[in-house]
């Protein structure tokens, strides 16, 4: 393999994996990061792929968990169920890195993690869960689903409180990470798989 003599992570698997997690953590913390809104793909009951942009809310490298907020009534909740496989895709143009991740997902609508996520959400974010009817429902005219009293204004805590019943978190336990560096001077591609028995990540170089 021809070495690209630049950033050390381009020729070091452990550093490439480290960079991937750093980009993910930054994506959760910085709403301006391109990785703040990755594509999340599930499989419908009919066996077809279903994709959507979601906001990455939290990253825990130790537990390999990514967190997203979601409406409990959304189609993705039924598609995920408990323990279904999901895939994520994001690209960071400044870092020149594409990340493809896959793992097992679950939805939690109750418990301390879901409660904490609800409390961390802004009032505008909480307002989203007041939409009626449920997201994805057919309607006769364009609509936000929000009542006129709260549409276009910052709601009060009392106004959004009932939205908690529709709020849930989507947790993804990452099992594979594919890291792709794109540049004219030479691409790099690696895949990492979590070895549960050995409790460690194992990586391999791939041809870009």
Short mmCIF file of N, CA and C in Angstrom, two decimals, residues 27-203:
data_model
loop_
_atom_site.label_atom_id
_atom_site.label_comp_id
_atom_site.label_asym_id
_atom_site.label_seq_id
_atom_site.Cartn_x
_atom_site.Cartn_y
_atom_site.Cartn_z
N UNK A 27 -20.04 16.07 16.05
CA UNK A 27 -21.32 16.17 15.36
C UNK A 27 -22.48 16.31 16.31
N UNK A 28 -22.42 15.60 17.43
CA UNK A 28 -23.50 15.70 18.41
C UNK A 28 -23.46 17.03 19.16
N UNK A 29 -22.26 17.55 19.39
CA UNK A 29 -22.11 18.76 20.19
C UNK A 29 -22.31 20.05 19.40
N UNK A 30 -22.01 20.00 18.10
CA UNK A 30 -22.02 21.21 17.28
C UNK A 30 -23.10 21.13 16.21
N UNK A 31 -24.12 21.96 16.33
CA UNK A 31 -25.22 21.90 15.37
C UNK A 31 -24.81 22.35 13.97
N UNK A 32 -23.63 22.97 13.86
CA UNK A 32 -23.14 23.38 12.56
C UNK A 32 -22.30 22.30 11.89
N UNK A 33 -22.00 21.24 12.60
CA UNK A 33 -21.22 20.15 12.03
C UNK A 33 -22.04 19.40 10.98
N UNK A 34 -21.42 19.02 9.86
CA UNK A 34 -22.14 18.23 8.85
C UNK A 34 -22.62 16.88 9.40
N UNK A 35 -21.97 16.39 10.44
CA UNK A 35 -22.37 15.10 11.02
C UNK A 35 -23.43 15.26 12.10
N UNK A 36 -23.93 16.47 12.28
CA UNK A 36 -25.02 16.69 13.24
C UNK A 36 -26.33 16.10 12.73
N UNK A 37 -26.42 15.95 11.41
CA UNK A 37 -27.66 15.45 10.81
C UNK A 37 -27.36 14.32 9.81
N UNK A 38 -27.00 13.15 10.30
CA UNK A 38 -26.75 12.03 9.40
C UNK A 38 -28.04 11.44 8.85
N UNK A 39 -27.90 10.60 7.83
CA UNK A 39 -29.02 9.84 7.30
C UNK A 39 -29.15 8.56 8.13
N UNK A 40 -30.35 8.25 8.56
CA UNK A 40 -30.61 7.03 9.31
C UNK A 40 -31.55 6.16 8.49
N UNK A 41 -31.13 4.94 8.22
CA UNK A 41 -31.92 4.04 7.38
C UNK A 41 -32.41 2.84 8.17
N UNK A 42 -33.68 2.50 7.94
CA UNK A 42 -34.29 1.32 8.54
C UNK A 42 -34.91 0.49 7.41
N UNK A 43 -35.52 -0.61 7.78
CA UNK A 43 -36.20 -1.47 6.81
C UNK A 43 -37.67 -1.54 7.19
N UNK A 44 -38.55 -1.29 6.23
CA UNK A 44 -39.99 -1.31 6.50
C UNK A 44 -40.48 -2.75 6.64
N UNK A 45 -41.72 -2.87 7.07
CA UNK A 45 -42.32 -4.19 7.18
C UNK A 45 -42.43 -4.89 5.84
N UNK A 46 -42.46 -4.10 4.77
CA UNK A 46 -42.53 -4.67 3.43
C UNK A 46 -41.15 -5.04 2.88
N UNK A 47 -40.12 -4.77 3.67
CA UNK A 47 -38.77 -5.13 3.25
C UNK A 47 -38.05 -4.09 2.43
N UNK A 48 -38.60 -2.89 2.32
CA UNK A 48 -37.95 -1.84 1.55
C UNK A 48 -37.16 -0.90 2.48
N UNK A 49 -36.16 -0.26 1.91
CA UNK A 49 -35.35 0.67 2.72
C UNK A 49 -36.12 1.95 2.97
N UNK A 50 -35.92 2.52 4.15
CA UNK A 50 -36.57 3.78 4.51
C UNK A 50 -35.51 4.67 5.15
N UNK A 51 -35.33 5.87 4.59
CA UNK A 51 -34.28 6.77 5.06
C UNK A 51 -34.85 8.10 5.50
N UNK A 52 -34.14 8.72 6.44
CA UNK A 52 -34.52 10.06 6.86
C UNK A 52 -33.32 10.74 7.52
N UNK A 53 -33.31 12.07 7.48
CA UNK A 53 -32.29 12.85 8.19
C UNK A 53 -32.73 12.97 9.66
N UNK A 54 -31.80 12.70 10.56
CA UNK A 54 -32.09 12.85 11.98
C UNK A 54 -30.98 13.64 12.65
N UNK A 55 -31.31 14.28 13.75
CA UNK A 55 -30.34 15.07 14.49
C UNK A 55 -29.64 14.18 15.52
N UNK A 56 -28.32 14.13 15.41
CA UNK A 56 -27.52 13.35 16.36
C UNK A 56 -27.42 14.13 17.66
N UNK A 57 -27.98 13.59 18.72
CA UNK A 57 -28.07 14.33 19.99
C UNK A 57 -26.96 14.00 20.97
N UNK A 58 -26.49 12.76 20.97
CA UNK A 58 -25.46 12.37 21.94
C UNK A 58 -24.67 11.19 21.41
N UNK A 59 -23.40 11.14 21.80
CA UNK A 59 -22.50 10.06 21.41
C UNK A 59 -21.75 9.59 22.65
N UNK A 60 -21.78 8.29 22.90
CA UNK A 60 -21.05 7.70 24.02
C UNK A 60 -20.14 6.62 23.45
N UNK A 61 -18.87 6.93 23.31
CA UNK A 61 -17.95 5.97 22.71
C UNK A 61 -17.79 4.73 23.57
N UNK A 62 -17.81 4.88 24.88
CA UNK A 62 -17.61 3.75 25.79
C UNK A 62 -18.69 2.68 25.59
N UNK A 63 -19.94 3.11 25.50
CA UNK A 63 -21.04 2.17 25.30
C UNK A 63 -21.35 1.94 23.84
N UNK A 64 -20.68 2.69 22.96
CA UNK A 64 -20.87 2.62 21.50
C UNK A 64 -22.28 3.08 21.12
N UNK A 65 -22.86 3.95 21.89
CA UNK A 65 -24.24 4.36 21.66
C UNK A 65 -24.36 5.76 21.07
N UNK A 66 -25.26 5.87 20.10
CA UNK A 66 -25.64 7.15 19.54
C UNK A 66 -27.10 7.38 19.92
N UNK A 67 -27.45 8.65 20.21
CA UNK A 67 -28.84 8.94 20.57
C UNK A 67 -29.46 9.96 19.64
N UNK A 68 -30.70 9.66 19.26
CA UNK A 68 -31.53 10.56 18.48
C UNK A 68 -32.86 10.70 19.22
N UNK A 69 -33.54 11.83 19.02
CA UNK A 69 -34.89 12.01 19.53
C UNK A 69 -35.88 11.71 18.42
N UNK A 70 -37.04 11.16 18.79
CA UNK A 70 -38.02 10.80 17.77
C UNK A 70 -39.43 10.84 18.34
N UNK A 71 -40.38 10.89 17.45
CA UNK A 71 -41.79 10.84 17.84
C UNK A 71 -42.20 9.36 17.96
N UNK A 72 -42.77 9.02 19.08
CA UNK A 72 -43.15 7.63 19.35
C UNK A 72 -44.15 7.11 18.33
N UNK A 73 -44.85 8.02 17.65
CA UNK A 73 -45.87 7.60 16.69
C UNK A 73 -45.32 7.45 15.27
N UNK A 74 -44.05 7.77 15.07
CA UNK A 74 -43.47 7.73 13.74
C UNK A 74 -43.27 6.31 13.22
N UNK A 75 -43.20 6.19 11.89
CA UNK A 75 -43.05 4.88 11.27
C UNK A 75 -41.74 4.20 11.64
N UNK A 76 -40.69 5.00 11.86
CA UNK A 76 -39.40 4.41 12.18
C UNK A 76 -39.43 3.62 13.48
N UNK A 77 -40.32 4.02 14.40
CA UNK A 77 -40.42 3.33 15.69
C UNK A 77 -40.89 1.90 15.47
N UNK A 78 -41.89 1.73 14.62
CA UNK A 78 -42.38 0.38 14.32
C UNK A 78 -41.33 -0.41 13.55
N UNK A 79 -40.57 0.26 12.69
CA UNK A 79 -39.55 -0.42 11.90
C UNK A 79 -38.38 -0.87 12.76
N UNK A 80 -38.06 -0.09 13.77
CA UNK A 80 -36.94 -0.44 14.64
C UNK A 80 -37.34 -1.52 15.63
N UNK A 81 -38.55 -1.35 16.22
CA UNK A 81 -38.96 -2.31 17.23
C UNK A 81 -37.96 -2.30 18.36
N UNK A 82 -37.41 -3.46 18.67
CA UNK A 82 -36.39 -3.56 19.71
C UNK A 82 -35.28 -4.46 19.20
N UNK A 83 -34.18 -3.85 18.84
CA UNK A 83 -33.04 -4.64 18.40
C UNK A 83 -32.92 -4.82 16.90
N UNK A 84 -33.63 -4.03 16.11
CA UNK A 84 -33.52 -4.14 14.65
C UNK A 84 -32.22 -3.50 14.18
N UNK A 85 -31.76 -3.93 13.01
CA UNK A 85 -30.55 -3.35 12.43
C UNK A 85 -30.87 -2.02 11.76
N UNK A 86 -29.98 -1.07 11.92
CA UNK A 86 -30.11 0.23 11.26
C UNK A 86 -28.76 0.60 10.66
N UNK A 87 -28.79 1.53 9.72
CA UNK A 87 -27.58 2.01 9.08
C UNK A 87 -27.58 3.53 9.11
N UNK A 88 -26.40 4.12 9.27
CA UNK A 88 -26.26 5.57 9.30
C UNK A 88 -25.19 6.00 8.32
N UNK A 89 -25.41 7.19 7.74
CA UNK A 89 -24.46 7.72 6.76
C UNK A 89 -24.29 9.21 6.97
N UNK A 90 -23.03 9.66 6.98
CA UNK A 90 -22.75 11.08 7.10
C UNK A 90 -21.46 11.41 6.38
N UNK A 91 -21.33 12.66 5.96
CA UNK A 91 -20.11 13.09 5.28
C UNK A 91 -19.68 14.44 5.82
N UNK A 92 -18.40 14.56 6.14
CA UNK A 92 -17.84 15.80 6.65
C UNK A 92 -16.88 16.34 5.59
N UNK A 93 -17.30 17.34 4.79
CA UNK A 93 -16.47 17.81 3.68
C UNK A 93 -15.15 18.44 4.10
N UNK A 94 -15.13 19.12 5.23
CA UNK A 94 -13.87 19.73 5.67
C UNK A 94 -12.85 18.67 6.07
N UNK A 95 -13.32 17.63 6.77
CA UNK A 95 -12.44 16.53 7.16
C UNK A 95 -12.21 15.56 6.01
N UNK A 96 -13.03 15.67 4.96
CA UNK A 96 -12.97 14.78 3.80
C UNK A 96 -13.23 13.33 4.19
N UNK A 97 -14.14 13.15 5.15
CA UNK A 97 -14.42 11.82 5.68
C UNK A 97 -15.90 11.49 5.56
N UNK A 98 -16.16 10.30 4.99
CA UNK A 98 -17.50 9.74 4.99
C UNK A 98 -17.54 8.63 6.03
N UNK A 99 -18.60 8.62 6.83
CA UNK A 99 -18.77 7.58 7.82
C UNK A 99 -20.05 6.80 7.54
N UNK A 100 -19.91 5.48 7.48
CA UNK A 100 -21.06 4.59 7.38
C UNK A 100 -21.03 3.68 8.61
N UNK A 101 -22.12 3.71 9.35
CA UNK A 101 -22.19 2.93 10.57
C UNK A 101 -23.40 2.01 10.53
N UNK A 102 -23.30 0.89 11.19
CA UNK A 102 -24.45 0.01 11.34
C UNK A 102 -24.46 -0.55 12.74
N UNK A 103 -25.64 -0.93 13.19
CA UNK A 103 -25.76 -1.48 14.53
C UNK A 103 -27.19 -1.83 14.86
N UNK A 104 -27.42 -2.15 16.11
CA UNK A 104 -28.75 -2.50 16.59
C UNK A 104 -29.38 -1.29 17.27
N UNK A 105 -30.66 -1.12 17.04
CA UNK A 105 -31.35 0.05 17.58
C UNK A 105 -32.50 -0.36 18.48
N UNK A 106 -32.84 0.52 19.37
CA UNK A 106 -34.03 0.34 20.20
C UNK A 106 -34.63 1.70 20.51
N UNK A 107 -35.91 1.70 20.78
CA UNK A 107 -36.63 2.93 21.11
C UNK A 107 -37.04 2.88 22.56
N UNK A 108 -36.80 3.96 23.28
CA UNK A 108 -37.20 4.08 24.68
C UNK A 108 -38.07 5.32 24.84
N UNK A 109 -39.25 5.14 25.38
CA UNK A 109 -40.13 6.28 25.62
C UNK A 109 -40.27 6.59 27.10
N UNK A 110 -39.81 5.70 27.96
CA UNK A 110 -39.86 5.92 29.40
C UNK A 110 -38.49 5.61 29.99
N UNK A 111 -38.31 5.99 31.24
CA UNK A 111 -37.05 5.72 31.90
C UNK A 111 -36.19 6.96 32.02
N UNK A 112 -35.12 6.87 32.80
CA UNK A 112 -34.28 8.05 33.07
C UNK A 112 -33.63 8.65 31.83
N UNK A 113 -33.22 7.82 30.88
CA UNK A 113 -32.57 8.35 29.68
C UNK A 113 -33.54 9.17 28.84
N UNK A 114 -34.75 8.65 28.67
CA UNK A 114 -35.76 9.37 27.89
C UNK A 114 -36.19 10.63 28.63
N UNK A 115 -36.34 10.55 29.94
CA UNK A 115 -36.72 11.73 30.72
C UNK A 115 -35.66 12.82 30.62
N UNK A 116 -34.39 12.42 30.71
CA UNK A 116 -33.30 13.40 30.64
C UNK A 116 -33.24 14.05 29.26
N UNK A 117 -33.46 13.24 28.23
CA UNK A 117 -33.43 13.78 26.87
C UNK A 117 -34.55 14.78 26.65
N UNK A 118 -35.71 14.50 27.20
CA UNK A 118 -36.84 15.44 27.10
C UNK A 118 -36.51 16.75 27.79
N UNK A 119 -35.93 16.67 28.97
CA UNK A 119 -35.60 17.88 29.72
C UNK A 119 -34.52 18.70 29.00
N UNK A 120 -33.63 18.03 28.28
CA UNK A 120 -32.56 18.73 27.56
C UNK A 120 -33.07 19.41 26.28
N UNK A 121 -34.18 18.96 25.77
CA UNK A 121 -34.71 19.52 24.52
C UNK A 121 -35.22 20.94 24.76
N UNK A 122 -35.07 21.79 23.75
CA UNK A 122 -35.56 23.16 23.87
C UNK A 122 -37.08 23.16 23.80
N UNK A 123 -37.69 24.28 24.15
CA UNK A 123 -39.15 24.39 24.06
C UNK A 123 -39.60 24.24 22.61
N UNK A 124 -38.81 24.76 21.68
CA UNK A 124 -39.16 24.59 20.27
C UNK A 124 -39.08 23.11 19.88
N UNK A 125 -38.06 22.43 20.40
CA UNK A 125 -37.93 21.01 20.12
C UNK A 125 -39.07 20.21 20.71
N UNK A 126 -39.45 20.53 21.93
CA UNK A 126 -40.56 19.83 22.58
C UNK A 126 -41.88 20.09 21.85
N UNK A 127 -41.99 21.29 21.28
CA UNK A 127 -43.23 21.64 20.57
C UNK A 127 -43.51 20.68 19.41
N UNK A 128 -42.46 20.13 18.81
CA UNK A 128 -42.64 19.23 17.66
C UNK A 128 -43.53 18.03 17.99
N UNK A 129 -43.54 17.64 19.25
CA UNK A 129 -44.26 16.43 19.65
C UNK A 129 -45.72 16.68 19.99
N UNK A 130 -46.16 17.91 19.68
CA UNK A 130 -47.58 18.25 19.85
C UNK A 130 -48.36 18.12 18.55
N UNK A 131 -47.67 17.76 17.47
CA UNK A 131 -48.33 17.69 16.17
C UNK A 131 -49.47 16.67 16.19
N UNK A 132 -50.57 17.04 15.57
CA UNK A 132 -51.75 16.17 15.43
C UNK A 132 -52.30 16.34 14.03
N UNK A 133 -52.60 15.26 13.32
CA UNK A 133 -52.40 13.87 13.75
C UNK A 133 -50.94 13.48 13.74
N UNK A 134 -50.67 12.19 13.88
CA UNK A 134 -49.30 11.69 13.99
C UNK A 134 -48.47 11.99 12.74
N UNK A 135 -47.16 12.12 12.88
CA UNK A 135 -46.30 12.34 11.72
C UNK A 135 -46.50 11.27 10.64
N UNK A 136 -46.58 11.73 9.39
CA UNK A 136 -46.79 10.79 8.29
C UNK A 136 -48.24 10.53 7.95
N UNK A 137 -49.17 11.09 8.74
CA UNK A 137 -50.59 10.88 8.47
C UNK A 137 -51.03 11.66 7.23
N UNK A 138 -51.86 11.08 6.37
CA UNK A 138 -52.37 11.81 5.21
C UNK A 138 -53.30 12.95 5.66
N UNK A 139 -53.20 14.10 4.99
CA UNK A 139 -54.06 15.24 5.30
C UNK A 139 -54.54 15.86 3.99
N UNK A 140 -55.59 16.66 4.09
CA UNK A 140 -56.18 17.26 2.89
C UNK A 140 -55.49 18.54 2.44
N UNK A 141 -54.71 19.15 3.34
CA UNK A 141 -54.04 20.42 3.00
C UNK A 141 -52.71 20.49 3.73
N UNK A 142 -51.78 21.32 3.23
CA UNK A 142 -50.48 21.45 3.90
C UNK A 142 -50.66 21.91 5.34
N UNK A 143 -49.89 21.32 6.24
CA UNK A 143 -50.03 21.68 7.64
C UNK A 143 -48.78 21.31 8.42
N UNK A 144 -48.50 22.05 9.48
CA UNK A 144 -47.41 21.69 10.39
C UNK A 144 -47.90 20.68 11.42
N UNK A 145 -49.22 20.56 11.53
CA UNK A 145 -49.78 19.69 12.54
C UNK A 145 -49.92 20.36 13.88
N UNK A 146 -49.44 21.60 14.00
CA UNK A 146 -49.49 22.30 15.27
C UNK A 146 -50.72 23.19 15.36
N UNK A 147 -51.22 23.33 16.56
CA UNK A 147 -52.36 24.22 16.80
C UNK A 147 -51.93 25.66 16.54
N UNK A 148 -52.86 26.48 16.09
CA UNK A 148 -52.54 27.88 15.75
C UNK A 148 -51.97 28.65 16.93
N UNK A 149 -52.33 28.27 18.15
CA UNK A 149 -51.88 29.00 19.34
C UNK A 149 -50.38 28.83 19.57
N UNK A 150 -49.79 27.79 19.04
CA UNK A 150 -48.36 27.57 19.28
C UNK A 150 -47.55 27.56 17.99
N UNK A 151 -48.19 27.71 16.85
CA UNK A 151 -47.47 27.70 15.60
C UNK A 151 -46.78 29.06 15.40
N UNK A 152 -45.48 29.03 15.16
CA UNK A 152 -44.75 30.26 14.89
C UNK A 152 -44.37 31.06 16.11
N UNK A 153 -44.59 30.52 17.29
CA UNK A 153 -44.21 31.23 18.52
C UNK A 153 -43.50 30.27 19.46
N UNK A 154 -42.74 30.85 20.38
CA UNK A 154 -42.07 30.03 21.39
C UNK A 154 -43.10 29.62 22.44
N UNK A 155 -43.31 28.32 22.61
CA UNK A 155 -44.33 27.88 23.57
C UNK A 155 -43.84 27.98 25.01
N UNK A 156 -44.75 27.89 25.92
CA UNK A 156 -44.41 27.87 27.34
C UNK A 156 -44.24 26.42 27.78
N UNK A 157 -43.56 26.19 28.90
CA UNK A 157 -43.45 24.82 29.42
C UNK A 157 -44.79 24.14 29.61
N UNK A 158 -45.79 24.88 30.04
CA UNK A 158 -47.11 24.29 30.23
C UNK A 158 -47.71 23.85 28.90
N UNK A 159 -47.47 24.61 27.85
CA UNK A 159 -48.05 24.28 26.54
C UNK A 159 -47.44 23.01 25.94
N UNK A 160 -46.19 22.75 26.21
CA UNK A 160 -45.54 21.59 25.59
C UNK A 160 -45.57 20.34 26.46
N UNK A 161 -46.02 20.45 27.67
CA UNK A 161 -45.94 19.34 28.62
C UNK A 161 -46.61 18.08 28.09
N UNK A 162 -47.73 18.19 27.42
CA UNK A 162 -48.45 17.01 26.94
C UNK A 162 -47.70 16.31 25.80
N UNK A 163 -46.74 17.02 25.20
CA UNK A 163 -45.97 16.39 24.13
C UNK A 163 -45.07 15.28 24.63
N UNK A 164 -44.83 15.23 25.90
CA UNK A 164 -43.94 14.20 26.47
C UNK A 164 -44.45 12.79 26.17
N UNK A 165 -45.75 12.61 26.08
CA UNK A 165 -46.29 11.27 25.82
C UNK A 165 -45.93 10.77 24.42
N UNK A 166 -45.62 11.68 23.51
CA UNK A 166 -45.26 11.30 22.14
C UNK A 166 -43.75 11.25 21.92
N UNK A 167 -42.98 11.60 22.95
CA UNK A 167 -41.54 11.71 22.82
C UNK A 167 -40.84 10.39 23.15
N UNK A 168 -39.80 10.09 22.37
CA UNK A 168 -39.00 8.89 22.63
C UNK A 168 -37.58 9.14 22.15
N UNK A 169 -36.68 8.27 22.54
CA UNK A 169 -35.31 8.34 22.05
C UNK A 169 -34.99 7.07 21.26
N UNK A 170 -34.23 7.27 20.21
CA UNK A 170 -33.74 6.16 19.40
C UNK A 170 -32.27 5.96 19.74
N UNK A 171 -31.93 4.80 20.26
CA UNK A 171 -30.56 4.48 20.65
C UNK A 171 -29.99 3.47 19.67
N UNK A 172 -28.82 3.77 19.16
CA UNK A 172 -28.15 2.87 18.22
C UNK A 172 -26.84 2.41 18.85
N UNK A 173 -26.71 1.10 19.02
CA UNK A 173 -25.46 0.51 19.52
C UNK A 173 -24.63 0.13 18.31
N UNK A 174 -23.57 0.87 18.08
CA UNK A 174 -22.77 0.72 16.86
C UNK A 174 -21.98 -0.59 16.88
N UNK A 175 -22.08 -1.33 15.77
CA UNK A 175 -21.35 -2.59 15.64
C UNK A 175 -20.27 -2.53 14.56
N UNK A 176 -20.49 -1.71 13.53
CA UNK A 176 -19.48 -1.56 12.49
C UNK A 176 -19.36 -0.08 12.12
N UNK A 177 -18.16 0.32 11.80
CA UNK A 177 -17.87 1.68 11.33
C UNK A 177 -17.03 1.56 10.07
N UNK A 178 -17.50 2.16 9.00
CA UNK A 178 -16.69 2.22 7.79
C UNK A 178 -16.27 3.67 7.58
N UNK A 179 -14.97 3.88 7.54
CA UNK A 179 -14.36 5.20 7.46
C UNK A 179 -13.74 5.36 6.08
N UNK A 180 -14.11 6.42 5.40
CA UNK A 180 -13.60 6.66 4.04
C UNK A 180 -13.09 8.08 3.95
N UNK A 181 -11.80 8.23 3.65
CA UNK A 181 -11.18 9.53 3.46
C UNK A 181 -11.08 9.79 1.96
N UNK A 182 -11.60 10.92 1.53
CA UNK A 182 -11.65 11.23 0.11
C UNK A 182 -10.78 12.44 -0.20
N UNK A 183 -9.76 12.25 -1.06
CA UNK A 183 -8.90 13.37 -1.44
C UNK A 183 -8.17 13.00 -2.73
N UNK A 184 -7.84 14.02 -3.50
CA UNK A 184 -7.23 13.76 -4.80
C UNK A 184 -5.85 13.13 -4.66
N UNK A 185 -5.18 13.36 -3.52
CA UNK A 185 -3.83 12.83 -3.36
C UNK A 185 -3.82 11.36 -2.98
N UNK A 186 -4.99 10.82 -2.70
CA UNK A 186 -5.08 9.40 -2.36
C UNK A 186 -6.15 9.12 -1.33
N UNK A 187 -7.12 8.29 -1.69
CA UNK A 187 -8.19 7.93 -0.76
C UNK A 187 -7.68 6.90 0.25
N UNK A 188 -8.40 6.78 1.34
CA UNK A 188 -8.16 5.73 2.33
C UNK A 188 -9.52 5.21 2.81
N UNK A 189 -9.59 3.90 3.03
CA UNK A 189 -10.84 3.30 3.48
C UNK A 189 -10.54 2.19 4.47
N UNK A 190 -11.29 2.17 5.55
CA UNK A 190 -11.11 1.15 6.57
C UNK A 190 -12.46 0.75 7.15
N UNK A 191 -12.53 -0.49 7.61
CA UNK A 191 -13.76 -0.96 8.26
C UNK A 191 -13.40 -1.52 9.63
N UNK A 192 -14.22 -1.13 10.61
CA UNK A 192 -14.01 -1.57 11.99
C UNK A 192 -15.24 -2.34 12.47
N UNK A 193 -15.00 -3.47 13.12
CA UNK A 193 -16.08 -4.30 13.64
C UNK A 193 -15.87 -4.53 15.12
N UNK A 194 -16.95 -4.40 15.90
CA UNK A 194 -16.85 -4.62 17.34
C UNK A 194 -16.87 -6.11 17.62
N UNK A 195 -15.79 -6.60 18.22
CA UNK A 195 -15.68 -8.00 18.63
C UNK A 195 -16.15 -8.09 20.07
N UNK A 196 -17.37 -8.55 20.26
CA UNK A 196 -17.95 -8.57 21.61
C UNK A 196 -17.22 -9.55 22.52
N UNK A 197 -16.78 -10.67 21.97
CA UNK A 197 -16.09 -11.66 22.78
C UNK A 197 -14.77 -11.13 23.31
N UNK A 198 -14.05 -10.41 22.45
CA UNK A 198 -12.75 -9.86 22.84
C UNK A 198 -12.87 -8.47 23.45
N UNK A 199 -14.08 -7.89 23.39
CA UNK A 199 -14.37 -6.55 23.92
C UNK A 199 -13.39 -5.53 23.31
N UNK A 200 -13.37 -5.49 21.98
CA UNK A 200 -12.49 -4.53 21.32
C UNK A 200 -12.92 -4.34 19.87
N UNK A 201 -12.46 -3.22 19.31
CA UNK A 201 -12.66 -2.97 17.89
C UNK A 201 -11.55 -3.65 17.09
N UNK A 202 -11.92 -4.24 15.97
CA UNK A 202 -10.97 -4.84 15.06
C UNK A 202 -11.12 -4.18 13.70
N UNK A 203 -10.00 -3.73 13.12
CA UNK A 203 -10.07 -2.98 11.87
C UNK A 203 -9.31 -3.65 10.76
#
